[in-house]
mmCIF file of C-alpha atoms in Angstrom:
data_model
loop_
_atom_site.group_PDB
_atom_site.id
_atom_site.type_symbol
_atom_site.label_atom_id
_atom_site.label_comp_id
_atom_site.label_asym_id
_atom_site.label_seq_id
_atom_site.Cartn_x
_atom_site.Cartn_y
_atom_site.Cartn_z
ATOM 1 C CA UNK Z 176 -33.517 40.166 35.494
ATOM 2 C CA UNK Z 177 -33.466 42.276 32.368
ATOM 3 C CA UNK Z 178 -29.800 43.156 32.634
ATOM 4 C CA UNK Z 179 -27.482 40.995 30.613
ATOM 5 C CA UNK Z 180 -25.177 40.881 33.642
ATOM 6 C CA UNK Z 181 -27.803 38.956 35.604
ATOM 7 C CA UNK Z 182 -28.683 36.395 32.932
ATOM 8 C CA UNK Z 183 -27.439 32.853 33.559
ATOM 9 C CA UNK Z 184 -27.324 30.752 30.458
ATOM 10 C CA UNK Z 185 -28.364 27.123 30.335
ATOM 11 C CA UNK Z 186 -25.205 25.028 30.414
ATOM 12 C CA UNK Z 187 -23.551 23.931 27.187
ATOM 13 C CA UNK Z 188 -22.530 20.648 28.719
ATOM 14 C CA UNK Z 189 -20.961 17.637 27.094
ATOM 15 C CA UNK Z 190 -23.791 15.257 26.195
ATOM 16 C CA UNK Z 191 -21.306 12.474 25.542
ATOM 17 C CA UNK Z 192 -22.513 8.960 26.269
ATOM 18 C CA UNK Z 193 -26.001 10.226 27.240
ATOM 19 C CA UNK Z 194 -26.864 11.782 23.887
ATOM 20 C CA UNK Z 195 -29.331 9.021 22.988
ATOM 21 C CA UNK Z 196 -31.207 9.691 26.213
ATOM 22 C CA UNK Z 197 -31.548 13.392 25.331
ATOM 23 C CA UNK Z 198 -32.552 12.295 21.836
ATOM 24 C CA UNK Z 199 -35.443 10.267 23.260
ATOM 25 C CA UNK Z 200 -34.195 6.679 23.529
ATOM 26 C CA UNK Z 201 -36.130 6.315 26.818
ATOM 27 C CA UNK Z 202 -38.949 8.678 25.780
ATOM 28 C CA UNK Z 203 -37.306 11.409 27.889
ATOM 29 C CA UNK Z 204 -38.180 9.548 31.080
ATOM 30 C CA UNK Z 205 -37.052 11.584 34.092
ATOM 31 C CA UNK Z 206 -36.025 14.572 31.945
ATOM 32 C CA UNK Z 207 -39.364 16.403 31.565
ATOM 33 C CA UNK Z 208 -40.739 17.143 35.033
ATOM 34 C CA UNK Z 209 -38.549 18.741 36.266
ATOM 35 C CA UNK Z 210 -37.041 19.785 32.940
ATOM 36 C CA UNK Z 211 -33.420 18.750 32.589
ATOM 37 C CA UNK Z 212 -31.120 21.720 31.903
ATOM 38 C CA UNK Z 213 -29.374 20.022 29.001
ATOM 39 C CA UNK Z 214 -32.679 19.075 27.396
ATOM 40 C CA UNK Z 215 -33.979 22.637 27.835
ATOM 41 C CA UNK Z 216 -30.990 23.987 25.949
ATOM 42 C CA UNK Z 217 -31.413 21.418 23.187
ATOM 43 C CA UNK Z 218 -35.108 22.266 22.781
ATOM 44 C CA UNK Z 219 -34.441 26.001 22.516
ATOM 45 C CA UNK Z 220 -31.600 25.340 20.083
ATOM 46 C CA UNK Z 221 -33.782 23.252 17.769
ATOM 47 C CA UNK Z 222 -36.531 25.864 18.010
ATOM 48 C CA UNK Z 223 -34.053 28.435 16.738
ATOM 49 C CA UNK Z 224 -33.370 26.225 13.709
ATOM 50 C CA UNK Z 225 -37.081 26.606 12.879
ATOM 51 C CA UNK Z 226 -36.851 30.371 13.350
ATOM 52 C CA UNK Z 227 -34.065 30.395 10.776
ATOM 53 C CA UNK Z 228 -36.445 28.694 8.319
ATOM 54 C CA UNK Z 229 -39.107 31.347 8.955
ATOM 55 C CA UNK Z 230 -36.636 34.203 8.568
ATOM 56 C CA UNK Z 231 -35.230 32.812 5.338
ATOM 57 C CA UNK Z 232 -38.678 32.400 3.798
ATOM 58 C CA UNK Z 233 -40.047 35.773 4.865
ATOM 59 C CA UNK Z 234 -36.907 37.566 3.716
ATOM 60 C CA UNK Z 235 -37.777 36.601 0.138
ATOM 61 C CA UNK Z 236 -41.068 34.661 -0.107
ATOM 62 C CA UNK Z 237 -41.403 35.151 -3.857
ATOM 63 C CA UNK Z 238 -38.155 33.386 -4.775
ATOM 64 C CA UNK Z 239 -39.011 30.955 -7.533
ATOM 65 C CA UNK Z 240 -38.482 27.241 -7.152
ATOM 66 C CA UNK Z 241 -36.019 26.972 -10.015
ATOM 67 C CA UNK Z 242 -33.783 29.571 -8.397
ATOM 68 C CA UNK Z 243 -33.785 27.628 -5.140
ATOM 69 C CA UNK Z 244 -33.092 24.281 -6.819
ATOM 70 C CA UNK Z 245 -29.589 25.260 -7.881
ATOM 71 C CA UNK Z 246 -28.362 24.876 -4.310
ATOM 72 C CA UNK Z 247 -29.182 25.496 -0.649
ATOM 73 C CA UNK Z 248 -30.678 28.868 0.155
ATOM 74 C CA UNK Z 249 -28.629 31.323 2.142
ATOM 75 C CA UNK Z 250 -30.075 30.351 5.532
ATOM 76 C CA UNK Z 251 -28.561 32.189 8.503
ATOM 77 C CA UNK Z 252 -28.242 29.387 11.021
ATOM 78 C CA UNK Z 253 -28.254 30.113 14.767
ATOM 79 C CA UNK Z 254 -25.590 27.451 15.294
ATOM 80 C CA UNK Z 255 -22.512 28.019 13.130
ATOM 81 C CA UNK Z 256 -21.303 24.470 13.658
ATOM 82 C CA UNK Z 257 -23.994 23.329 11.183
ATOM 83 C CA UNK Z 258 -24.138 23.889 7.443
ATOM 84 C CA UNK Z 259 -27.180 23.735 5.183
ATOM 85 C CA UNK Z 260 -26.989 20.981 2.567
ATOM 86 C CA UNK Z 261 -30.447 20.993 1.008
ATOM 87 C CA UNK Z 262 -33.410 23.312 0.454
ATOM 88 C CA UNK Z 263 -36.836 21.723 0.898
ATOM 89 C CA UNK Z 264 -40.046 22.644 -0.921
ATOM 90 C CA UNK Z 265 -43.666 21.696 -0.283
ATOM 91 C CA UNK Z 266 -46.235 21.653 -3.071
ATOM 92 C CA UNK Z 267 -49.972 22.093 -2.723
ATOM 93 C CA UNK Z 268 -52.370 20.041 -4.799
ATOM 94 C CA UNK Z 269 -54.973 22.816 -4.695
ATOM 95 C CA UNK Z 270 -55.570 24.123 -8.182
ATOM 96 C CA UNK Z 271 -56.228 27.803 -8.789
ATOM 97 C CA UNK Z 272 -57.824 29.247 -11.925
ATOM 98 C CA UNK Z 273 -55.414 30.991 -14.284
ATOM 99 C CA UNK Z 274 -57.142 34.341 -13.848
ATOM 100 C CA UNK Z 275 -55.848 34.512 -10.243
ATOM 101 C CA UNK Z 276 -52.251 34.740 -11.470
ATOM 102 C CA UNK Z 277 -53.305 37.230 -14.159
ATOM 103 C CA UNK Z 278 -55.017 39.472 -11.612
ATOM 104 C CA UNK Z 279 -52.183 39.334 -9.062
ATOM 105 C CA UNK Z 280 -48.911 38.763 -10.967
ATOM 106 C CA UNK Z 281 -46.845 40.503 -8.280
ATOM 107 C CA UNK Z 282 -48.217 38.291 -5.528
ATOM 108 C CA UNK Z 283 -47.005 35.008 -6.950
ATOM 109 C CA UNK Z 284 -45.773 33.821 -3.564
ATOM 110 C CA UNK Z 285 -49.420 33.850 -2.431
ATOM 111 C CA UNK Z 286 -50.580 31.647 -5.279
ATOM 112 C CA UNK Z 287 -47.554 29.548 -6.248
ATOM 113 C CA UNK Z 288 -48.105 25.874 -5.646
ATOM 114 C CA UNK Z 289 -44.539 25.112 -4.511
ATOM 115 C CA UNK Z 290 -42.905 27.084 -1.708
ATOM 116 C CA UNK Z 291 -39.636 26.890 0.182
ATOM 117 C CA UNK Z 292 -40.536 25.300 3.516
ATOM 118 C CA UNK Z 293 -37.255 24.431 5.222
ATOM 119 C CA UNK Z 294 -33.880 22.810 4.912
ATOM 120 C CA UNK Z 295 -31.570 19.973 5.840
ATOM 121 C CA UNK Z 296 -28.406 20.829 7.769
ATOM 122 C CA UNK Z 297 -25.603 18.737 9.202
ATOM 123 C CA UNK Z 298 -23.166 19.377 12.021
ATOM 124 C CA UNK Z 299 -19.752 19.984 10.480
ATOM 125 C CA UNK Z 300 -17.674 21.050 13.472
ATOM 126 C CA UNK Z 301 -15.467 18.458 15.151
ATOM 127 C CA UNK Z 302 -15.571 20.020 18.617
ATOM 128 C CA UNK Z 303 -19.373 20.225 18.526
ATOM 129 C CA UNK Z 304 -19.650 16.650 17.249
ATOM 130 C CA UNK Z 305 -17.522 15.580 20.180
ATOM 131 C CA UNK Z 306 -19.640 17.592 22.636
ATOM 132 C CA UNK Z 307 -22.897 16.133 21.305
ATOM 133 C CA UNK Z 308 -21.540 12.590 21.097
ATOM 134 C CA UNK Z 309 -22.509 12.192 17.439
ATOM 135 C CA UNK Z 310 -22.891 14.021 14.123
ATOM 136 C CA UNK Z 311 -26.401 15.438 13.976
ATOM 137 C CA UNK Z 312 -28.545 15.841 10.849
ATOM 138 C CA UNK Z 313 -31.269 18.462 11.324
ATOM 139 C CA UNK Z 314 -34.420 18.812 9.233
ATOM 140 C CA UNK Z 315 -36.141 22.123 10.076
ATOM 141 C CA UNK Z 316 -39.617 23.043 8.803
ATOM 142 C CA UNK Z 317 -41.481 26.344 9.116
ATOM 143 C CA UNK Z 318 -45.199 26.741 9.731
ATOM 144 C CA UNK Z 319 -48.007 27.917 7.447
ATOM 145 C CA UNK Z 320 -47.070 30.986 5.402
ATOM 146 C CA UNK Z 321 -48.911 30.875 2.055
ATOM 147 C CA UNK Z 322 -52.550 30.948 1.045
ATOM 148 C CA UNK Z 323 -52.467 27.474 -0.479
ATOM 149 C CA UNK Z 324 -50.859 26.033 2.667
ATOM 150 C CA UNK Z 325 -53.747 27.477 4.662
ATOM 151 C CA UNK Z 326 -56.095 25.790 2.233
ATOM 152 C CA UNK Z 327 -54.422 22.416 2.765
ATOM 153 C CA UNK Z 328 -54.688 22.862 6.547
ATOM 154 C CA UNK Z 329 -58.483 22.721 6.235
ATOM 155 C CA UNK Z 330 -58.483 19.432 4.314
ATOM 156 C CA UNK Z 331 -58.883 17.622 7.613
ATOM 157 C CA UNK Z 332 -60.360 14.239 6.686
ATOM 158 C CA UNK Z 333 -58.185 11.277 7.610
ATOM 159 C CA UNK Z 334 -56.894 9.357 4.597
ATOM 160 C CA UNK Z 335 -54.904 6.163 4.416
ATOM 161 C CA UNK Z 336 -51.131 6.425 4.336
ATOM 162 C CA UNK Z 337 -49.541 3.802 2.048
ATOM 163 C CA UNK Z 338 -48.313 0.667 3.805
ATOM 164 C CA UNK Z 339 -44.573 0.053 3.371
ATOM 165 C CA UNK Z 340 -44.638 -3.744 3.639
ATOM 166 C CA UNK Z 341 -47.093 -6.466 2.665
ATOM 167 C CA UNK Z 342 -47.579 -7.455 6.304
ATOM 168 C CA UNK Z 343 -48.141 -3.934 7.606
ATOM 169 C CA UNK Z 344 -51.666 -2.952 8.569
ATOM 170 C CA UNK Z 345 -53.333 -0.486 6.207
ATOM 171 C CA UNK Z 346 -55.279 1.228 9.001
ATOM 172 C CA UNK Z 347 -52.763 4.061 9.530
ATOM 173 C CA UNK Z 348 -54.334 7.360 8.433
ATOM 174 C CA UNK Z 349 -53.224 11.000 8.405
ATOM 175 C CA UNK Z 350 -54.772 14.366 7.613
ATOM 176 C CA UNK Z 351 -55.455 14.726 3.889
ATOM 177 C CA UNK Z 352 -53.965 18.221 3.515
ATOM 178 C CA UNK Z 353 -50.731 17.407 5.343
ATOM 179 C CA UNK Z 354 -50.216 14.290 3.232
ATOM 180 C CA UNK Z 355 -50.882 16.300 0.086
ATOM 181 C CA UNK Z 356 -48.199 18.882 0.929
ATOM 182 C CA UNK Z 357 -45.809 16.063 1.782
ATOM 183 C CA UNK Z 358 -46.239 13.881 -1.287
ATOM 184 C CA UNK Z 359 -47.252 16.221 -4.126
ATOM 185 C CA UNK Z 360 -44.590 16.987 -6.727
ATOM 186 C CA UNK Z 361 -44.312 20.381 -8.398
ATOM 187 C CA UNK Z 362 -43.244 21.476 -11.849
ATOM 188 C CA UNK Z 363 -39.592 20.424 -12.179
ATOM 189 C CA UNK Z 364 -39.427 19.763 -8.444
ATOM 190 C CA UNK Z 365 -39.714 16.522 -6.451
ATOM 191 C CA UNK Z 366 -42.071 16.164 -3.538
ATOM 192 C CA UNK Z 367 -40.971 17.038 -0.008
ATOM 193 C CA UNK Z 368 -41.002 13.313 0.746
ATOM 194 C CA UNK Z 369 -38.666 12.466 -2.132
ATOM 195 C CA UNK Z 370 -36.306 15.395 -1.493
ATOM 196 C CA UNK Z 371 -35.797 14.725 2.182
ATOM 197 C CA UNK Z 372 -35.323 10.971 1.720
ATOM 198 C CA UNK Z 373 -32.742 11.432 -1.040
ATOM 199 C CA UNK Z 374 -30.771 13.949 1.026
ATOM 200 C CA UNK Z 375 -30.823 11.842 4.189
ATOM 201 C CA UNK Z 376 -29.701 8.782 2.243
ATOM 202 C CA UNK Z 377 -26.848 10.803 0.748
ATOM 203 C CA UNK Z 378 -25.697 12.105 4.131
ATOM 204 C CA UNK Z 379 -25.962 8.713 5.824
ATOM 205 C CA UNK Z 380 -23.790 7.233 3.087
ATOM 206 C CA UNK Z 381 -21.337 10.155 3.230
ATOM 207 C CA UNK Z 382 -20.801 9.777 6.969
ATOM 208 C CA UNK Z 383 -21.055 6.008 7.071
ATOM 209 C CA UNK Z 384 -19.286 4.549 10.104
ATOM 210 C CA UNK Z 385 -19.824 7.618 12.303
ATOM 211 C CA UNK Z 386 -22.397 7.871 15.112
ATOM 212 C CA UNK Z 387 -25.310 9.783 13.540
ATOM 213 C CA UNK Z 388 -28.675 11.121 14.611
ATOM 214 C CA UNK Z 389 -31.589 12.569 12.660
ATOM 215 C CA UNK Z 390 -33.497 15.378 14.361
ATOM 216 C CA UNK Z 391 -36.673 16.654 12.733
ATOM 217 C CA UNK Z 392 -38.030 19.892 14.159
ATOM 218 C CA UNK Z 393 -40.982 22.032 13.152
ATOM 219 C CA UNK Z 394 -43.607 24.517 14.308
ATOM 220 C CA UNK Z 395 -47.336 24.452 13.544
ATOM 221 C CA UNK Z 396 -47.709 23.044 9.995
ATOM 222 C CA UNK Z 397 -43.986 22.241 10.145
ATOM 223 C CA UNK Z 398 -44.611 20.171 13.277
ATOM 224 C CA UNK Z 399 -47.240 18.150 11.404
ATOM 225 C CA UNK Z 400 -44.975 17.615 8.405
ATOM 226 C CA UNK Z 401 -42.142 16.681 10.789
ATOM 227 C CA UNK Z 402 -44.039 13.534 11.784
ATOM 228 C CA UNK Z 403 -44.512 12.539 8.146
ATOM 229 C CA UNK Z 404 -40.822 13.230 7.451
ATOM 230 C CA UNK Z 405 -39.766 11.151 10.472
ATOM 231 C CA UNK Z 406 -42.010 8.291 9.371
ATOM 232 C CA UNK Z 407 -40.399 8.362 5.923
ATOM 233 C CA UNK Z 408 -36.712 8.738 6.857
ATOM 234 C CA UNK Z 409 -36.765 6.227 9.725
ATOM 235 C CA UNK Z 410 -36.596 3.353 7.239
ATOM 236 C CA UNK Z 411 -34.981 5.038 4.229
ATOM 237 C CA UNK Z 412 -31.538 3.496 4.817
ATOM 238 C CA UNK Z 413 -30.437 -0.045 5.782
ATOM 239 C CA UNK Z 414 -28.989 1.191 9.076
ATOM 240 C CA UNK Z 415 -30.986 4.371 9.594
ATOM 241 C CA UNK Z 416 -29.745 6.528 12.500
ATOM 242 C CA UNK Z 417 -32.013 7.177 15.505
ATOM 243 C CA UNK Z 418 -34.826 9.586 14.572
ATOM 244 C CA UNK Z 419 -36.312 12.110 16.995
ATOM 245 C CA UNK Z 420 -38.951 14.802 16.468
ATOM 246 C CA UNK Z 421 -39.099 18.013 18.499
ATOM 247 C CA UNK Z 422 -42.362 19.733 17.603
ATOM 248 C CA UNK Z 423 -43.697 23.101 18.769
ATOM 249 C CA UNK Z 424 -47.399 23.946 18.673
ATOM 250 C CA UNK Z 425 -48.196 21.032 16.411
ATOM 251 C CA UNK Z 426 -51.744 20.031 15.417
ATOM 252 C CA UNK Z 427 -52.903 16.442 15.533
ATOM 253 C CA UNK Z 428 -51.763 14.591 12.410
ATOM 254 C CA UNK Z 429 -53.187 11.078 12.261
ATOM 255 C CA UNK Z 430 -55.115 8.329 14.000
ATOM 256 C CA UNK Z 431 -53.957 5.895 16.687
ATOM 257 C CA UNK Z 432 -52.769 3.422 14.043
ATOM 258 C CA UNK Z 433 -50.437 6.106 12.661
ATOM 259 C CA UNK Z 434 -49.087 6.730 16.171
ATOM 260 C CA UNK Z 435 -48.540 2.970 16.563
ATOM 261 C CA UNK Z 436 -46.754 2.904 13.214
ATOM 262 C CA UNK Z 437 -44.272 5.563 14.392
ATOM 263 C CA UNK Z 438 -43.768 3.711 17.662
ATOM 264 C CA UNK Z 439 -43.066 0.465 15.804
ATOM 265 C CA UNK Z 440 -40.351 2.280 13.839
ATOM 266 C CA UNK Z 441 -38.824 3.556 17.095
ATOM 267 C CA UNK Z 442 -39.413 7.184 16.068
ATOM 268 C CA UNK Z 443 -39.241 9.314 19.209
ATOM 269 C CA UNK Z 444 -41.500 12.362 19.420
ATOM 270 C CA UNK Z 445 -41.433 15.151 22.002
ATOM 271 C CA UNK Z 446 -44.360 17.551 21.549
ATOM 272 C CA UNK Z 447 -44.019 20.957 23.196
ATOM 273 C CA UNK Z 448 -47.570 22.170 23.805
ATOM 274 C CA UNK Z 449 -48.786 25.483 25.200
ATOM 275 C CA UNK Z 450 -51.848 24.847 27.332
ATOM 276 C CA UNK Z 451 -53.434 27.979 25.811
ATOM 277 C CA UNK Z 452 -52.673 27.094 22.177
ATOM 278 C CA UNK Z 453 -55.837 26.167 20.277
ATOM 279 C CA UNK Z 454 -53.902 24.816 17.272
ATOM 280 C CA UNK Z 455 -52.746 21.810 19.310
ATOM 281 C CA UNK Z 456 -56.383 20.756 19.730
ATOM 282 C CA UNK Z 457 -57.230 20.459 16.052
ATOM 283 C CA UNK Z 458 -58.051 19.034 13.556
ATOM 284 C CA UNK Z 459 -60.963 16.647 13.872
ATOM 285 C CA UNK Z 460 -62.344 14.750 16.810
ATOM 286 C CA UNK Z 461 -59.811 13.733 19.431
ATOM 287 C CA UNK Z 462 -59.876 10.341 21.144
ATOM 288 C CA UNK Z 463 -58.583 11.366 24.577
ATOM 289 C CA UNK Z 464 -55.323 9.861 25.778
ATOM 290 C CA UNK Z 465 -57.018 8.826 29.028
ATOM 291 C CA UNK Z 466 -59.686 6.856 27.130
ATOM 292 C CA UNK Z 467 -57.050 5.396 24.830
ATOM 293 C CA UNK Z 468 -55.008 4.218 27.844
ATOM 294 C CA UNK Z 469 -58.045 2.588 29.468
ATOM 295 C CA UNK Z 470 -58.942 0.804 26.237
ATOM 296 C CA UNK Z 471 -55.416 -0.538 25.902
ATOM 297 C CA UNK Z 472 -55.304 -1.741 29.484
ATOM 298 C CA UNK Z 473 -58.641 -3.505 29.051
ATOM 299 C CA UNK Z 474 -57.521 -5.277 25.883
ATOM 300 C CA UNK Z 475 -60.428 -3.804 23.922
ATOM 301 C CA UNK Z 476 -58.400 -1.237 22.049
ATOM 302 C CA UNK Z 477 -58.063 -3.023 18.705
ATOM 303 C CA UNK Z 478 -61.757 -3.608 18.203
ATOM 304 C CA UNK Z 479 -62.803 -0.155 19.354
ATOM 305 C CA UNK Z 480 -60.188 1.613 17.244
ATOM 306 C CA UNK Z 481 -61.166 -0.378 14.173
ATOM 307 C CA UNK Z 482 -64.727 0.859 14.638
ATOM 308 C CA UNK Z 483 -63.508 4.443 15.115
ATOM 309 C CA UNK Z 484 -61.285 4.290 12.030
ATOM 310 C CA UNK Z 485 -64.120 3.007 9.853
ATOM 311 C CA UNK Z 486 -66.985 5.094 11.200
ATOM 312 C CA UNK Z 487 -65.313 8.331 12.275
ATOM 313 C CA UNK Z 488 -63.098 9.991 9.648
ATOM 314 C CA UNK Z 489 -62.038 12.649 12.211
ATOM 315 C CA UNK Z 490 -60.829 10.320 15.025
ATOM 316 C CA UNK Z 491 -57.339 11.727 15.694
ATOM 317 C CA UNK Z 492 -54.711 10.758 18.270
ATOM 318 C CA UNK Z 493 -51.581 12.567 19.434
ATOM 319 C CA UNK Z 494 -48.132 10.985 19.135
ATOM 320 C CA UNK Z 495 -45.237 10.687 21.564
ATOM 321 C CA UNK Z 496 -44.292 12.393 24.824
ATOM 322 C CA UNK Z 497 -45.665 15.777 25.832
ATOM 323 C CA UNK Z 498 -44.007 18.760 27.507
ATOM 324 C CA UNK Z 499 -46.828 21.125 28.512
ATOM 325 C CA UNK Z 500 -46.077 24.792 29.133
ATOM 326 C CA UNK Z 501 -48.525 27.614 29.899
ATOM 327 C CA UNK Z 502 -48.634 31.269 28.868
ATOM 328 C CA UNK Z 503 -50.104 32.144 32.269
ATOM 329 C CA UNK Z 504 -46.913 31.004 34.015
ATOM 330 C CA UNK Z 505 -44.788 33.706 32.366
ATOM 331 C CA UNK Z 506 -44.226 36.862 34.439
ATOM 332 C CA UNK Z 507 -43.854 38.791 31.162
ATOM 333 C CA UNK Z 508 -46.944 37.735 29.204
ATOM 334 C CA UNK Z 509 -50.503 38.773 29.953
ATOM 335 C CA UNK Z 510 -52.570 35.820 31.217
ATOM 336 C CA UNK Z 511 -55.182 36.604 28.556
ATOM 337 C CA UNK Z 512 -52.653 36.814 25.709
ATOM 338 C CA UNK Z 513 -54.292 36.450 22.309
ATOM 339 C CA UNK Z 514 -54.453 33.324 20.177
ATOM 340 C CA UNK Z 515 -51.573 34.419 17.933
ATOM 341 C CA UNK Z 516 -49.271 34.935 20.921
ATOM 342 C CA UNK Z 517 -50.139 31.554 22.417
ATOM 343 C CA UNK Z 518 -49.148 29.900 19.128
ATOM 344 C CA UNK Z 519 -46.116 32.092 18.372
ATOM 345 C CA UNK Z 520 -42.793 30.239 18.161
ATOM 346 C CA UNK Z 521 -40.816 32.887 20.069
ATOM 347 C CA UNK Z 522 -43.410 32.747 22.847
ATOM 348 C CA UNK Z 523 -42.970 28.960 22.902
ATOM 349 C CA UNK Z 524 -39.186 29.262 23.263
ATOM 350 C CA UNK Z 525 -39.655 31.861 25.989
ATOM 351 C CA UNK Z 526 -41.941 29.480 27.902
ATOM 352 C CA UNK Z 527 -39.633 26.485 27.455
ATOM 353 C CA UNK Z 528 -36.658 28.495 28.654
ATOM 354 C CA UNK Z 529 -38.563 29.561 31.754
ATOM 355 C CA UNK Z 530 -40.064 26.154 32.539
ATOM 356 C CA UNK Z 531 -38.718 24.356 35.616
ATOM 357 C CA UNK Z 532 -41.432 21.832 36.457
ATOM 358 C CA UNK Z 533 -45.199 21.515 36.394
ATOM 359 C CA UNK Z 534 -45.465 22.641 40.032
ATOM 360 C CA UNK Z 535 -42.818 25.401 39.942
ATOM 361 C CA UNK Z 536 -42.901 29.119 39.094
ATOM 362 C CA UNK Z 537 -41.142 30.567 36.043
ATOM 363 C CA UNK Z 538 -37.353 30.228 36.094
ATOM 364 C CA UNK Z 539 -35.855 33.423 37.534
ATOM 365 C CA UNK Z 540 -32.681 33.184 35.453
ATOM 366 C CA UNK Z 541 -34.377 32.456 32.120
ATOM 367 C CA UNK Z 542 -32.001 33.139 29.233
ATOM 368 C CA UNK Z 543 -34.161 34.482 26.419
ATOM 369 C CA UNK Z 544 -34.261 38.210 25.872
ATOM 370 C CA UNK Z 545 -37.331 40.298 26.653
ATOM 371 C CA UNK Z 546 -36.478 42.296 23.519
ATOM 372 C CA UNK Z 547 -37.553 39.410 21.306
ATOM 373 C CA UNK Z 548 -40.967 39.213 22.943
ATOM 374 C CA UNK Z 549 -41.402 42.985 22.804
ATOM 375 C CA UNK Z 550 -40.512 42.967 19.139
ATOM 376 C CA UNK Z 551 -43.066 40.310 18.222
ATOM 377 C CA UNK Z 552 -45.693 40.419 20.977
ATOM 378 C CA UNK Z 553 -45.712 43.951 22.380
ATOM 379 C CA UNK Z 554 -49.485 44.055 22.885
ATOM 380 C CA UNK Z 555 -49.318 40.832 24.902
ATOM 381 C CA UNK Z 556 -46.510 41.938 27.249
ATOM 382 C CA UNK Z 557 -47.493 43.155 30.708
ATOM 383 C CA UNK Z 558 -47.264 46.933 30.996
ATOM 384 C CA UNK Z 559 -44.585 46.727 33.701
ATOM 385 C CA UNK Z 560 -42.158 44.949 31.386
ATOM 386 C CA UNK Z 561 -43.055 47.056 28.367
ATOM 387 C CA UNK Z 562 -42.032 50.113 30.395
ATOM 388 C CA UNK Z 563 -38.840 48.453 31.590
ATOM 389 C CA UNK Z 564 -37.958 47.456 28.047
ATOM 390 C CA UNK Z 565 -38.336 51.039 26.857
ATOM 391 C CA UNK Z 566 -36.315 52.304 29.813
ATOM 392 C CA UNK Z 567 -33.443 50.021 28.926
ATOM 393 C CA UNK Z 568 -33.512 51.252 25.308
ATOM 394 C CA UNK Z 569 -33.512 47.695 24.058
ATOM 395 C CA UNK Z 570 -32.515 47.178 20.463
ATOM 396 C CA UNK Z 571 -35.681 45.474 19.215
ATOM 397 C CA UNK Z 572 -34.175 44.697 15.804
ATOM 398 C CA UNK Z 573 -31.226 42.747 17.151
#
């Protein structure tokens, strides 16, 4: 299983006329349980786009905003058929006293309000466009990495998100901190909302007449921001392309009215959730999906939700379709793996790659390398596989 000669890769099939189905047009009906091989490959691929965002940020977290504004950062993409067209920054509204910068001048990346958080990339390879059935625009967003971003994560009261039309209900609410990071402008830098909309509009106009898709993908905080990005870009152009969100380990973002707002815009969301990941159960109080379904079927949902929205500022609801994986199903990971492992993006991709169905064991021919898990989660790997990894002299840096 550990030998590269025995690894069978998920197929790189032609998605062709079915690309909209894999992009969520039918809410991934019939593709989740069991997990379709093509969809598995797509999920892992989009997860690797997020990893590229993490790697780019951590390689130089202190890069100043002005330096990054001159053009896209040098992001090493996992898929060479894409090219980065835009760097994205998120700005915190949390103010810090001046003495903090004076005390820690060399740790500016810990205190700077605006930080590089991801990028926009577009498929630029004709053969890959043909294989996928369209030209794909990817928006990839990393998770929490700075002190001020952590601070925003704890601003967990629901606040109203601006209505886009006069007839739209104003009951849609999202987490205060997420909305702040999304809409706050920095010094000489537009907000994440403005940047991503302008770039998507530019690309849609540039490739006008071609089949296009917009795929927003993120992990943790990036998964939360991905929903706000999808909400914004879904109506930013007269003929906006189909928008899908693939989120990994995402927290809850808004209330049921916000979920309804995304549904009304035909934004498709696939949430990949580790059953052991505590982050997916926060913030706030959760109105269970079972209760929500019963209320809807009874016709009482509107009245009850109005009461919840007004009286309970922590009444959150999840969005979209769920793919649930479980750390305990992996033959490599300890069943009592720690909280960090259960939320780790590489662990998520490992679990997705090994997932067959809810009632099936881990896939025997899973593609992803044990070396990656050993490199990032050595203490959470079962002793048997740690020993095997050492015996094979795996290159943990590769």
